[in-house]
Coordinates of C-alpha atoms in Angstrom, one line a residue:
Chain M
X1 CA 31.0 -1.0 -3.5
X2 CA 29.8 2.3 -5.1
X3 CA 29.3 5.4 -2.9
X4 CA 29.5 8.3 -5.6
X5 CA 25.4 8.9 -4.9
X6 CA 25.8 9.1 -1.3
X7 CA 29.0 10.9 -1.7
X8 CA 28.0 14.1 0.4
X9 CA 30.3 16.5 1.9
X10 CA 31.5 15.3 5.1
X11 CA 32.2 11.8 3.1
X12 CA 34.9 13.4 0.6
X13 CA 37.4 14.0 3.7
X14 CA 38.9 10.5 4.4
X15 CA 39.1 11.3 8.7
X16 CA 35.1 12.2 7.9
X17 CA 32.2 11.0 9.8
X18 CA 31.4 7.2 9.1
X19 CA 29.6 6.1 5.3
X20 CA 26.0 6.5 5.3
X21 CA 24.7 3.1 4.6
X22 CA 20.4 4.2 4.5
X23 CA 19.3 7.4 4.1
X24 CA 15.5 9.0 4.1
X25 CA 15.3 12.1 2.5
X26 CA 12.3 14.6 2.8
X27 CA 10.3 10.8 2.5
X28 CA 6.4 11.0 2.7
X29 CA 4.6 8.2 2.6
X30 CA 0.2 8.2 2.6
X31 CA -2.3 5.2 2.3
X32 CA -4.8 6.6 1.2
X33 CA -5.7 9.6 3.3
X34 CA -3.7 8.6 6.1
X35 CA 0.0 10.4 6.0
X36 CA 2.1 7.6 7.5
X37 CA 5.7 9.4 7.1
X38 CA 5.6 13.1 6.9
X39 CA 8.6 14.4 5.2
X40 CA 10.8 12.6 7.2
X41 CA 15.1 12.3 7.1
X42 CA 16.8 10.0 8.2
X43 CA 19.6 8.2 8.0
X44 CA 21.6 5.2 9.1
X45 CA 25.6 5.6 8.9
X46 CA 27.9 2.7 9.2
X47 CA 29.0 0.9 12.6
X48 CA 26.2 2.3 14.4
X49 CA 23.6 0.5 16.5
X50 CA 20.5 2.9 16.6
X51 CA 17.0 2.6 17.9
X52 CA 14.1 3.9 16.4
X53 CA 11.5 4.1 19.0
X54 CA 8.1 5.3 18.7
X55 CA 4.4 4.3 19.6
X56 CA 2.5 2.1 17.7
X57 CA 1.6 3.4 14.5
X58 CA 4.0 6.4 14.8
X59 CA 5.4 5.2 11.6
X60 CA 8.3 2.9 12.0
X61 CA 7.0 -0.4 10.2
X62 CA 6.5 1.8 7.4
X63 CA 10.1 3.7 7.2
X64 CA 11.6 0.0 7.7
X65 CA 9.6 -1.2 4.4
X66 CA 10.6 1.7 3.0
X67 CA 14.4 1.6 3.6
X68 CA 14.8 -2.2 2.5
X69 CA 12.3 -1.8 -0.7
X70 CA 9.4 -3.2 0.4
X71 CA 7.2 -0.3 -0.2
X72 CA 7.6 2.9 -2.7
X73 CA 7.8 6.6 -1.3
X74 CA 4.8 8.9 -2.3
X75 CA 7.5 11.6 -2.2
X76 CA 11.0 12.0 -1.5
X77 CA 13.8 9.6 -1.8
X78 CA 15.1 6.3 -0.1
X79 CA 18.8 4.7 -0.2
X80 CA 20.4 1.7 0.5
X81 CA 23.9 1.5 -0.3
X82 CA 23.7 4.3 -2.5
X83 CA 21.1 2.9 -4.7
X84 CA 17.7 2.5 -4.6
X85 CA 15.9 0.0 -2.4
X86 CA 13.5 -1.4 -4.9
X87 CA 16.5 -3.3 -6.7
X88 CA 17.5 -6.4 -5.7
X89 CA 21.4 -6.0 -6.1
X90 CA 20.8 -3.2 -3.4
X91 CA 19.9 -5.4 -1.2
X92 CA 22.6 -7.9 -1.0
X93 CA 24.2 -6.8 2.3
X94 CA 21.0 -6.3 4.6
X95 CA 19.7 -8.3 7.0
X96 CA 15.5 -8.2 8.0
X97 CA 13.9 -10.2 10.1
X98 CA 10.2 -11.3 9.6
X99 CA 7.4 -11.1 11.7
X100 CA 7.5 -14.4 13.9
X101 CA 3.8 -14.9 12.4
X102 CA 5.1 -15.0 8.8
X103 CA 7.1 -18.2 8.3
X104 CA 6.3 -20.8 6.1
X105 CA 4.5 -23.2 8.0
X106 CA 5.2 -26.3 6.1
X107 CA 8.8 -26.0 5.9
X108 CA 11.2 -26.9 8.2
X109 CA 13.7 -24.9 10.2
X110 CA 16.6 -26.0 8.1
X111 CA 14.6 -25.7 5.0
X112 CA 13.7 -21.8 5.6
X113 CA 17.1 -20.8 7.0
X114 CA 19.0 -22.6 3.3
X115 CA 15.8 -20.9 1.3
X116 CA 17.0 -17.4 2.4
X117 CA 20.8 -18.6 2.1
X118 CA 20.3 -19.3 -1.2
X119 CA 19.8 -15.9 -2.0
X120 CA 23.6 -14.2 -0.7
X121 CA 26.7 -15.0 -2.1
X122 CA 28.4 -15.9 1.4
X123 CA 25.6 -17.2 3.5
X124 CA 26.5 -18.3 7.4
X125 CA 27.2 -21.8 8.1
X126 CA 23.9 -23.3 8.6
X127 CA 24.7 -25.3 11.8
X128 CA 26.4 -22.8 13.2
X129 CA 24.0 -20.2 12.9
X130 CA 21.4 -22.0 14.6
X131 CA 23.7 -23.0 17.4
X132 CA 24.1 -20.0 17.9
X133 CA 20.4 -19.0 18.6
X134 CA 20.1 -22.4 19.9
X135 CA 18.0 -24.0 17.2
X136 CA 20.0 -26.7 16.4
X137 CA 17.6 -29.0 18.1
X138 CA 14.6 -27.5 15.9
X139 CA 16.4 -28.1 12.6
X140 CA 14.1 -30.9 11.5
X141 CA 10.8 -29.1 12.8
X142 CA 8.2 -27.6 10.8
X143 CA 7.7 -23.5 11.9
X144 CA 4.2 -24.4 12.1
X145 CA 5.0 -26.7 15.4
X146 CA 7.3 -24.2 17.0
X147 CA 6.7 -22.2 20.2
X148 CA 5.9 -18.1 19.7
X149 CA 10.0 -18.4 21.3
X150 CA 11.4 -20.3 19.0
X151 CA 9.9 -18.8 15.9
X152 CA 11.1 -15.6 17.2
X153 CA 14.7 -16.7 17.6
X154 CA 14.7 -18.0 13.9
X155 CA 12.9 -14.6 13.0
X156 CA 15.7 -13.2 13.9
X157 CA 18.6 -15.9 13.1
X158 CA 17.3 -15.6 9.2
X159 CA 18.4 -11.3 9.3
X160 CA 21.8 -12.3 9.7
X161 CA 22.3 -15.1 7.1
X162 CA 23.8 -13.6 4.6
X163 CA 26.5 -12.1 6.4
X164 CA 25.0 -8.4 6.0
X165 CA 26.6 -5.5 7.3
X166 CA 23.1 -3.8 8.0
X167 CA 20.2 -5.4 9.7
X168 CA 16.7 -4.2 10.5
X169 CA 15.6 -5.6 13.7
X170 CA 11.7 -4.8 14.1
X171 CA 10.6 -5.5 17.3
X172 CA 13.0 -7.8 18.2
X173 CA 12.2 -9.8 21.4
X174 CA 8.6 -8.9 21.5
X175 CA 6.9 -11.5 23.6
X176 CA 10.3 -13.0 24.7
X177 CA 10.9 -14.6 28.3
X178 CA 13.9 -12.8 29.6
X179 CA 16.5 -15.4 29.1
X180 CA 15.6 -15.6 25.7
X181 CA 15.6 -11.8 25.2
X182 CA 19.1 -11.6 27.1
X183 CA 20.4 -14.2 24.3
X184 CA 19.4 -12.4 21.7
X185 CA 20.5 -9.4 22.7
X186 CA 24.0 -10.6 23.0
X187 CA 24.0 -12.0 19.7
X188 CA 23.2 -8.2 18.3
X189 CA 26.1 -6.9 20.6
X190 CA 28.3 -9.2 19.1
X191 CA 27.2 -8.5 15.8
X192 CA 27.8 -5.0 15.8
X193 CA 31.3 -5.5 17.8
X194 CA 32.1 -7.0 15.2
X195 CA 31.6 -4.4 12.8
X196 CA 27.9 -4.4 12.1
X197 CA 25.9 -1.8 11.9
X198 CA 22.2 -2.3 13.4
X199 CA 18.7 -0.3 13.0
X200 CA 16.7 -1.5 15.9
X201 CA 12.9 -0.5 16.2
X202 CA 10.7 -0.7 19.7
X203 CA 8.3 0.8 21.3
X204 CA 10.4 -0.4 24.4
X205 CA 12.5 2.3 25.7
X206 CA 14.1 -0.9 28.1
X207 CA 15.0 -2.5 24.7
X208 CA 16.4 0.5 22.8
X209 CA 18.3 1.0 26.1
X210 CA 20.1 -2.0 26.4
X211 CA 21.5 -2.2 23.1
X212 CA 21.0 1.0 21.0
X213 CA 23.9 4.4 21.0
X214 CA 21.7 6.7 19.2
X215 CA 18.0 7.1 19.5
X216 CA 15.2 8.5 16.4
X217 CA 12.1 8.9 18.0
X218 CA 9.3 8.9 15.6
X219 CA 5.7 10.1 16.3
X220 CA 2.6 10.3 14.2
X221 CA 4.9 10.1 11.0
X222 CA 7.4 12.8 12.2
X223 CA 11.3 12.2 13.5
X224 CA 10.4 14.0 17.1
X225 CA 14.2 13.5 18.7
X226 CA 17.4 12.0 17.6
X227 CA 20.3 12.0 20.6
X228 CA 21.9 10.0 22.5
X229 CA 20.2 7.5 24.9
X230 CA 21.1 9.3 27.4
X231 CA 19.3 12.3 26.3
X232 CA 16.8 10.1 24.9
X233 CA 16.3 8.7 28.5
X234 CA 15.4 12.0 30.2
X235 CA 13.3 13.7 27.9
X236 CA 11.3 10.5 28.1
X237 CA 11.5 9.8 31.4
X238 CA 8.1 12.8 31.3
X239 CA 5.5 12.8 34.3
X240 CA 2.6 15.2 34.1
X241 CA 1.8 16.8 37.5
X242 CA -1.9 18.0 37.7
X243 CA -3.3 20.3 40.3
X244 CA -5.7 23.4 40.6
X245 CA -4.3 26.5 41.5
X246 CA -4.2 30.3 40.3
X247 CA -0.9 31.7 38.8
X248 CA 2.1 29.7 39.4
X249 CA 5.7 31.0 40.1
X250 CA 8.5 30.1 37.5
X251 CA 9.4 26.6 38.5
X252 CA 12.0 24.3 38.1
X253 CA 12.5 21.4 35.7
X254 CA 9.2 21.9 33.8
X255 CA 9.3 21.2 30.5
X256 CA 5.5 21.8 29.6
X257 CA 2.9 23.9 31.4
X258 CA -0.8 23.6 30.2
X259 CA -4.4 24.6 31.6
X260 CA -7.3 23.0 31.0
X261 CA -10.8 23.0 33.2
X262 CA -8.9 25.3 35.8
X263 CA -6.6 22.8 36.1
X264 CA -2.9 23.2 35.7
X265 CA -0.9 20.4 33.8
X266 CA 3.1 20.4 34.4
X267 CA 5.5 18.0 32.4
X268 CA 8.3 17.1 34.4
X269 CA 11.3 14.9 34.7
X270 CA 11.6 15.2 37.7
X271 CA 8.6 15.7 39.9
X272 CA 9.4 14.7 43.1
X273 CA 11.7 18.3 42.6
X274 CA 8.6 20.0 41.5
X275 CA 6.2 19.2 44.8
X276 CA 9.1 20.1 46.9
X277 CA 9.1 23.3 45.2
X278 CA 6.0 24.3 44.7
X279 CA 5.3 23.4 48.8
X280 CA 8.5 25.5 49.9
X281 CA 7.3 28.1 48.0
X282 CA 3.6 28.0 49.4
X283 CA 2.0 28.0 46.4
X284 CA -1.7 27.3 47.0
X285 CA -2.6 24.1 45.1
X286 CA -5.1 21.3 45.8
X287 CA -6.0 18.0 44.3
X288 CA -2.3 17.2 43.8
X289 CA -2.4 14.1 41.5
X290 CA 1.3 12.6 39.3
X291 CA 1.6 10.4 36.9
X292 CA 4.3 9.1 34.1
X293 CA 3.3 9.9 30.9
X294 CA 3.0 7.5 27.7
X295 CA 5.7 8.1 25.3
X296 CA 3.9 9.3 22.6
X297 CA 2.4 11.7 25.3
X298 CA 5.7 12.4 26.1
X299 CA 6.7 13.7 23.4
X300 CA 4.0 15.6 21.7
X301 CA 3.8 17.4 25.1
X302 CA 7.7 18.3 24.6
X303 CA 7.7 19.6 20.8
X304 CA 4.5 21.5 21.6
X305 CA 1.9 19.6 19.3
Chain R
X1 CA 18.9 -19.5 -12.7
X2 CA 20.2 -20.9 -9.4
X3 CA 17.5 -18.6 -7.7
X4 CA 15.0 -19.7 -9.9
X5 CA 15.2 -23.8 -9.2
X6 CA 15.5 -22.3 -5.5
X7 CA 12.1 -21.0 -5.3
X8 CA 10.8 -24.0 -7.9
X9 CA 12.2 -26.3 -5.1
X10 CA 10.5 -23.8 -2.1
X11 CA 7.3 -23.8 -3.8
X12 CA 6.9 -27.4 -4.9
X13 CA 8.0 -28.3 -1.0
X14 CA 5.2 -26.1 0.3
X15 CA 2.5 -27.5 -2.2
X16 CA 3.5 -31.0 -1.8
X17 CA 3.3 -30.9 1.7
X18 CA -0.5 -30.2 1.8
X19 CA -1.6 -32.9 -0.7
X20 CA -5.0 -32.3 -0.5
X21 CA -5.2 -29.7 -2.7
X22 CA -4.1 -31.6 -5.6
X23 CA -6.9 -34.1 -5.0
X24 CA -9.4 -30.9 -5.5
X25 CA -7.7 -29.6 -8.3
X26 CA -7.6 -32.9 -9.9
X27 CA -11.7 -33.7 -9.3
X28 CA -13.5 -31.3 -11.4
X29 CA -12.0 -32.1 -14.9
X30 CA -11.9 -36.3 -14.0
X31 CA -15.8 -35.5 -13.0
X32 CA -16.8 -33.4 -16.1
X33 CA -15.0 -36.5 -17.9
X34 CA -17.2 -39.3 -16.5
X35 CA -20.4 -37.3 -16.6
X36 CA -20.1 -35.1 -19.7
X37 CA -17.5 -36.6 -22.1
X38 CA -17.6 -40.5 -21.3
X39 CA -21.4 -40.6 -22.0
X40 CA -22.0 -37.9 -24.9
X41 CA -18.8 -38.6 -26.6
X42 CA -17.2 -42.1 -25.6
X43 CA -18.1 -44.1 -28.7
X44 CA -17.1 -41.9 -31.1
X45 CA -13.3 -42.0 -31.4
X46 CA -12.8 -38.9 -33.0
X47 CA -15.0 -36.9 -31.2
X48 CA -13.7 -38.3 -28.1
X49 CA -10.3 -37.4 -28.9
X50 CA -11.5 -33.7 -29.2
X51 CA -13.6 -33.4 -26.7
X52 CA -10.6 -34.9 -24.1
X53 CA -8.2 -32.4 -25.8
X54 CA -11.0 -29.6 -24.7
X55 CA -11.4 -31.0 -20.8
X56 CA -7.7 -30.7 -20.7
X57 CA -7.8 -27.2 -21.7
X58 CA -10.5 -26.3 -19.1
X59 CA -8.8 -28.0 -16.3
X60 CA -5.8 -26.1 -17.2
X61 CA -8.2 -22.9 -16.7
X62 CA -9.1 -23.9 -13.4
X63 CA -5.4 -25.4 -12.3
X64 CA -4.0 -22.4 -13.0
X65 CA -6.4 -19.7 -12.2
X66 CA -7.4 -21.1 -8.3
X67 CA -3.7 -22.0 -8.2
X68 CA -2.2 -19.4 -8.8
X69 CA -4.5 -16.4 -8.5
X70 CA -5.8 -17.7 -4.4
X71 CA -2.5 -19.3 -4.2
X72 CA -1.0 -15.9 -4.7
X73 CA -3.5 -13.7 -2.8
X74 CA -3.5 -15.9 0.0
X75 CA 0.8 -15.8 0.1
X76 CA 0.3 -12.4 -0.1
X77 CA -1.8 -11.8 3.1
X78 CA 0.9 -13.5 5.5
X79 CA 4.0 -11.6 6.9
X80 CA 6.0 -14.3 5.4
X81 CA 5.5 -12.8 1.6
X82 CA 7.2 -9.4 2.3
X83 CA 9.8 -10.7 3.8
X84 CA 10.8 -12.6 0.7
X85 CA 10.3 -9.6 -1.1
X86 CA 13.1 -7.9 1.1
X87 CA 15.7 -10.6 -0.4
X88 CA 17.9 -9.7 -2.9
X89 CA 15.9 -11.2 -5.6
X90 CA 13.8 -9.8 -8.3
X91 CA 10.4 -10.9 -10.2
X92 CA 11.5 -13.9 -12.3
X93 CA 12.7 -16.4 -10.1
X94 CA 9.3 -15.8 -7.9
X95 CA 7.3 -15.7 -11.2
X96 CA 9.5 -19.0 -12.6
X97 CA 9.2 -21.0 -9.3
X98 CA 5.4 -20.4 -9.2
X99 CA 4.6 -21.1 -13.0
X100 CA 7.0 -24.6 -12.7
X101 CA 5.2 -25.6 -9.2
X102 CA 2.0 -24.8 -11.0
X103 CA 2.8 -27.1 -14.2
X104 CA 3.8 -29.5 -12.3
X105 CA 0.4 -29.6 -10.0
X106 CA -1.4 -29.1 -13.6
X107 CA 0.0 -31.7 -15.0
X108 CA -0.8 -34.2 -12.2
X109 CA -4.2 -32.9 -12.0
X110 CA -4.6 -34.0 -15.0
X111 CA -3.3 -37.5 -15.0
X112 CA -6.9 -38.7 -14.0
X113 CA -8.3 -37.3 -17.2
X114 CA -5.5 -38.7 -19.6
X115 CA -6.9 -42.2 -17.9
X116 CA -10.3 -41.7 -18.4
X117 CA -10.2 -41.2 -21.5
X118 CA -7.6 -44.3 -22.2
X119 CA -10.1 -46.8 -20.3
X120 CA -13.7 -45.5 -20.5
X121 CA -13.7 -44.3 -24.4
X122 CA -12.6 -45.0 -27.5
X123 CA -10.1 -42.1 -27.9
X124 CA -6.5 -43.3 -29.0
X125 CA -3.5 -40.9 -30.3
X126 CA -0.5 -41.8 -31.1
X127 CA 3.0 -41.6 -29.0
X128 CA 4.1 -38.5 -31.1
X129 CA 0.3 -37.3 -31.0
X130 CA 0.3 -37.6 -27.3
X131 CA 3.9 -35.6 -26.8
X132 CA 2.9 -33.1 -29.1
X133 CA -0.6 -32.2 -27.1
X134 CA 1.8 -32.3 -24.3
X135 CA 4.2 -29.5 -25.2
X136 CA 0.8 -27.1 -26.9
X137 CA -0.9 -27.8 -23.5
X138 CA 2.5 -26.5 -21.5
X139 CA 2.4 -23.2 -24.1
X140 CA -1.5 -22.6 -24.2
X141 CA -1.2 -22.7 -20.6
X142 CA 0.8 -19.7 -20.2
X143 CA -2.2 -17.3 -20.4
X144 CA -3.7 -18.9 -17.8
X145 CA -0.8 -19.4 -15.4
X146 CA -0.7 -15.4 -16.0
X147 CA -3.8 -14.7 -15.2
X148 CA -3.9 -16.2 -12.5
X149 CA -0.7 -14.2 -11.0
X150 CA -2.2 -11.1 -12.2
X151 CA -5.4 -11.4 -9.9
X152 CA -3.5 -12.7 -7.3
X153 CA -1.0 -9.9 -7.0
X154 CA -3.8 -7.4 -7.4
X155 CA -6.5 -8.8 -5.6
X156 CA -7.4 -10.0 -1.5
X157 CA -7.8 -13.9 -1.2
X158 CA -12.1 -12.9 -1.1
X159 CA -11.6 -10.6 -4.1
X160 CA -9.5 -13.2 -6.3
X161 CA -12.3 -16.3 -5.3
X162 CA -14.7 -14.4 -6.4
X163 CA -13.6 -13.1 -9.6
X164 CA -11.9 -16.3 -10.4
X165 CA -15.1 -18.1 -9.4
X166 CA -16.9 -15.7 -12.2
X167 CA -14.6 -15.8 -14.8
X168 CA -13.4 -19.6 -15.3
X169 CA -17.1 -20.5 -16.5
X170 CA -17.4 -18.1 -19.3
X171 CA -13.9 -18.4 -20.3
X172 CA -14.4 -22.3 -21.3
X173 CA -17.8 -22.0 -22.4
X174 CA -16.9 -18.7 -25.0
X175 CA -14.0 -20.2 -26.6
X176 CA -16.3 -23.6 -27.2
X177 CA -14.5 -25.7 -24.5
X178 CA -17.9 -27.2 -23.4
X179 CA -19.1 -28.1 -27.3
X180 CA -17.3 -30.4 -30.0
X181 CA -15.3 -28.0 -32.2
X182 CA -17.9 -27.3 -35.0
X183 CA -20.8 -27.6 -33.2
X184 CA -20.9 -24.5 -30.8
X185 CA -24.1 -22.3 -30.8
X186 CA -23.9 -19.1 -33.1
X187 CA -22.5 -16.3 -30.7
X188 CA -20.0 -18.7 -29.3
X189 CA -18.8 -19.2 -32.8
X190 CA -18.8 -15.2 -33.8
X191 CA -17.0 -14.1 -30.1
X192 CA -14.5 -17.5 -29.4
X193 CA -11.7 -16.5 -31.6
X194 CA -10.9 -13.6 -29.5
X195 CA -11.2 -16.0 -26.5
X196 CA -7.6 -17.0 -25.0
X197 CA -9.4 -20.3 -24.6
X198 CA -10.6 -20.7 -27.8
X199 CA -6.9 -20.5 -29.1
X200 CA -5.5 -22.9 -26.3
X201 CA -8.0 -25.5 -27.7
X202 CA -7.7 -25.3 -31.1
X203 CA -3.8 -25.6 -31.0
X204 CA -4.4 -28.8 -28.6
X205 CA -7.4 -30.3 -32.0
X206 CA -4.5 -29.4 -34.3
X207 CA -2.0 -31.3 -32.0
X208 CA -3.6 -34.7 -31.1
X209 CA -6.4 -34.8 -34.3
X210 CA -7.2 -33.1 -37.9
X211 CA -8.1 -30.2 -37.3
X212 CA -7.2 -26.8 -39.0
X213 CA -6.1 -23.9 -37.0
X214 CA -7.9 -20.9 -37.3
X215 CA -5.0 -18.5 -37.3
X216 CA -7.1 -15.4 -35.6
X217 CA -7.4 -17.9 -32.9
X218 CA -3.7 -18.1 -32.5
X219 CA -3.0 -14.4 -32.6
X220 CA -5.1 -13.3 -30.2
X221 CA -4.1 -16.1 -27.6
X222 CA -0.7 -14.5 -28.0
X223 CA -2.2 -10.9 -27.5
X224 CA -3.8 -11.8 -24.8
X225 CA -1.0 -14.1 -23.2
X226 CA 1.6 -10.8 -23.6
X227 CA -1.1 -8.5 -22.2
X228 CA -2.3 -10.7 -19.2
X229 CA 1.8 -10.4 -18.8
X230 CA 2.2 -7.1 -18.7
X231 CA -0.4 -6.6 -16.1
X232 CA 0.9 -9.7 -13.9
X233 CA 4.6 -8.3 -13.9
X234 CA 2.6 -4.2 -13.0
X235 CA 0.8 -6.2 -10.2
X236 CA 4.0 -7.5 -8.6
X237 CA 5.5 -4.6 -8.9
X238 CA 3.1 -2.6 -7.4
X239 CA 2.4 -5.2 -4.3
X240 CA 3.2 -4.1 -0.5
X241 CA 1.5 -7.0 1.2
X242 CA -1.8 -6.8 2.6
X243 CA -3.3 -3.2 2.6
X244 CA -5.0 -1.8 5.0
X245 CA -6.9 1.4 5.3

């Protein structure tokens, strides 16, 4: 494998920080008018599990297609193993999985999983693979008859045929029950225990929780975070306490103060803290009323936009 | 090569699979046959000949422009089609495996035609006549079979009916599909040898009767065969899927 593109500092010491496997670089992306990615980097680095989260339409679907050459950049530059995305011997040792609605109806299970095997030079074991999302039993079955379940499980099964050593999970268990959801998210543990390296993309925070190490939060085209999920966790964790009251004293845990109608808006993670507060210190307030914020909300609130 | 029988063998399994779609592809040339040909042309051997060689050229217009350019625009509109696209695979075993699962469909389509003529009139070739129509038909059809992937990868499924819809008329009737070969009205005559169809035809009189080429004919079906090409392969290439604004 060649890596002299990506070669950037840190990567020319051999105890350096892990090989960076994608990478977004100042990437913009419009349609038409709309600016879907705004100058956005980014990038994926071997070994890692990471989550991108972000609200619908905050960009995600789009930096995925962009990343595994499904779409071209209106500015800025994508890699994927240190080439470009658009050609097809850069995409040998990824993994994507379609959206459950997209598979060929007509065929049948076994059909679609040796159509994408076909394509890799050391593609899974067939059988096994669908034991191991429990498809075996569907291997005869047309997509077309399967449950929303089922498809999902192969939507997922077919990202990991050809043995790749990065997959791009986009809304993985979406509309799973929660068995089916815990199975898949152990085969994605095991996958990256064994070496894999994962980009995971919800606009669950439970999801990204369970499985992901590092978090990108993406909002209305912009990378708005990138931590740990702990960190990730409590700057989303946001509740926006509203009352009306004059000038408040400096308070506690508030990330975000705001005023609008003669009303006060405070973003806090923890407000339970906050009404003890602002009651021990007698502030005068009235119409007292919490509530948890979106996250989109949540973090526009905390970068100030 | 091993990619591209893969995707022959994906394709055919899809088409094959909904078999009703042969049957419509299959019923406008066998119709134009028994209503158009069969009466106007059916005694006259000759003339029968030629006028078959022209309904096979027109149902190779329609095979492959509703094949391939709704075929393509409708792929294009499910999830399914990116996906692929995410594969490490490039253009030509997608382009192959469509244009093979399209000849094939072609040539079943037009079995029923072949028949007609055979049974109803008094058209004969012989064996090497018959083989040689064959292989023009496969070659002439490659305009067509780019065409339609051109509008299909630039066009929404509505978009690509429509134009398809508007274009497979003229196309046969300018290049003199729709009259024996000396017999077209004036402005047909004077505008058919830039026609792709007009070329397609002529190659298929030269193949299965006496008939001399007109080689302006034959140079623009090749102009127009690398240009509709270059605009199929800039269509894939420039395909995300479905857009939405």
């Amino acid at each position: 494998m060649t890596q002299t593109s990506l070669a950037s500092p840190e990567l020319s010491s051999p105890a350096a920080a892990p090989a960076v496997l994608a990478r977004a670089s100042g990437v913009t992306r419009r349609y038409g008018d709309h600016t879907a990615l705004d100058a956005v980097d980014f990038e994926i680095r071997q070994g890692e599990l990471l989550g991108l989260l972000g609200p619908n339409g905050a960009g995600k679907s789009t930096l995925v297609s962009l990343l595994t050459g499904l779409k071209q950049v209106t500015s800025g530059r994508c890699e994927l193993f240190g080439g470009d995305p658009r050609r097809p011997e850069n995409r040998l040792r990824i993994g994507v999985t379609p959206q459950e609605t997209g598979l060929p109806e007509t065929l049948r299970v076994a059909e679609v999983v040796d159509f994408v095997a076909a394509h890799y030079p050391d593609p899974e074991n067939r059988d096994e693979l669908l034991e191991r999302f429990g498809l075996s039993a569907l291997a005869r079955r047309q997509t077309g008859g399967m449950s929303g379940g089922e498809k999902r499980r192969l939507a997922v099964a077919l990202a990991f045929v050809g043995r790749p050593r990065l997959v791009f999970l986009d809304e993985p268990t979406t509309g799973l029950d929660v068995e089916s959801r815990k199975a898949l998210w152990d085969r994605v543990a095991e996958f990256h225990a064994d070496g894999g390296t994962v980009l995971l993309t919800s606009h669950y925070l439970e999801e990204i929780e369970a499985l992901a190490e590092r978090v990108v939060v993406l909002g209305r085209g912009r990378v708005l975070a990138d931590d740990s999920v702990d960190a990730i966790r409590g700057l989303v964790r946001v509740h926006r306490v509203s009352l009306t009251a004059g000038d408040l004293p400096e308070l506690p845990g508030v990330v975000g103060e705001h005023r609008e109608d003669g009303r006060v808006h405070l973003m806090t993670g923890d407000p339970d803290q906050l009404v003890r507060e602002l009651v021990k210190r007698e502030v005068a307030f009235s119409g007292l009323e919490i509530r948890p914020t979106s996250l989109e909300e949540a973090f526009l609130t905390i970068t100030g936009s | 090569m091993a990619l591209t029988l893969v995707h022959t063998r994906y394709q055919l399994l899809r088409t094959i699979r909904i078999p009703i779609a042969l049957v419509g592809s299959a019923f406008f040339p066998a119709a134009s046959m028994i209503f158009f040909v069969v009466p106007a042309a059916g005694k006259d051997p000759t003339g029968a000949v030629y006028a078959t060689a022209s309904m096979v050229v027109f149902a190779s217009i329609i095979s492959n422009l509703f094949g391939h350019g709704i075929g393509v625009a409708e792929d294009r509109a499910q999830p399914w089609d990116p996906y692929t696209r995410t594969l490490p695979v490039g253009l030509f075993p997608n382009f192959a495996g469509r244009i093979i699962t399209g000849l094939a469909m072609m040539l079943l389509s037009m079995l029923p035609v072949v028949v007609i003529a055979a049974v109803f009139t008094e058209a004969s070739v012989s064996l090497w006549q018959f083989l040689a129509g064959l292989v023009v038909l496969i070659v002439a059809s490659l305009p067509f079979m780019l065409m339609g992937l051109a509008i299909g990868y630039l066009l929404s499924t509505k978009a690509a009916l429509a134009v398809v819809q508007i274009i497979f008329f003229p196309l046969a009737f300018a290049g003199g599909l729709l009259s024996a070969p000396d017999s077209a009205p004036g402005f047909v005559k004077a505008i058919a040898p830039y026609v792709p169809s007009r070329g397609a035809v002529e190659l298929m009189w030269g193949a299965v009767g006496d008939f001399d080429v007109n080689p302006t004919a034959v140079v623009s079906l090749v102009v127009w065969t690398v240009a509709v090409g270059a605009v199929a392969v800039y269509a894939y290439r420039r395909d995300e899927g479905r857009r939405y604004r």
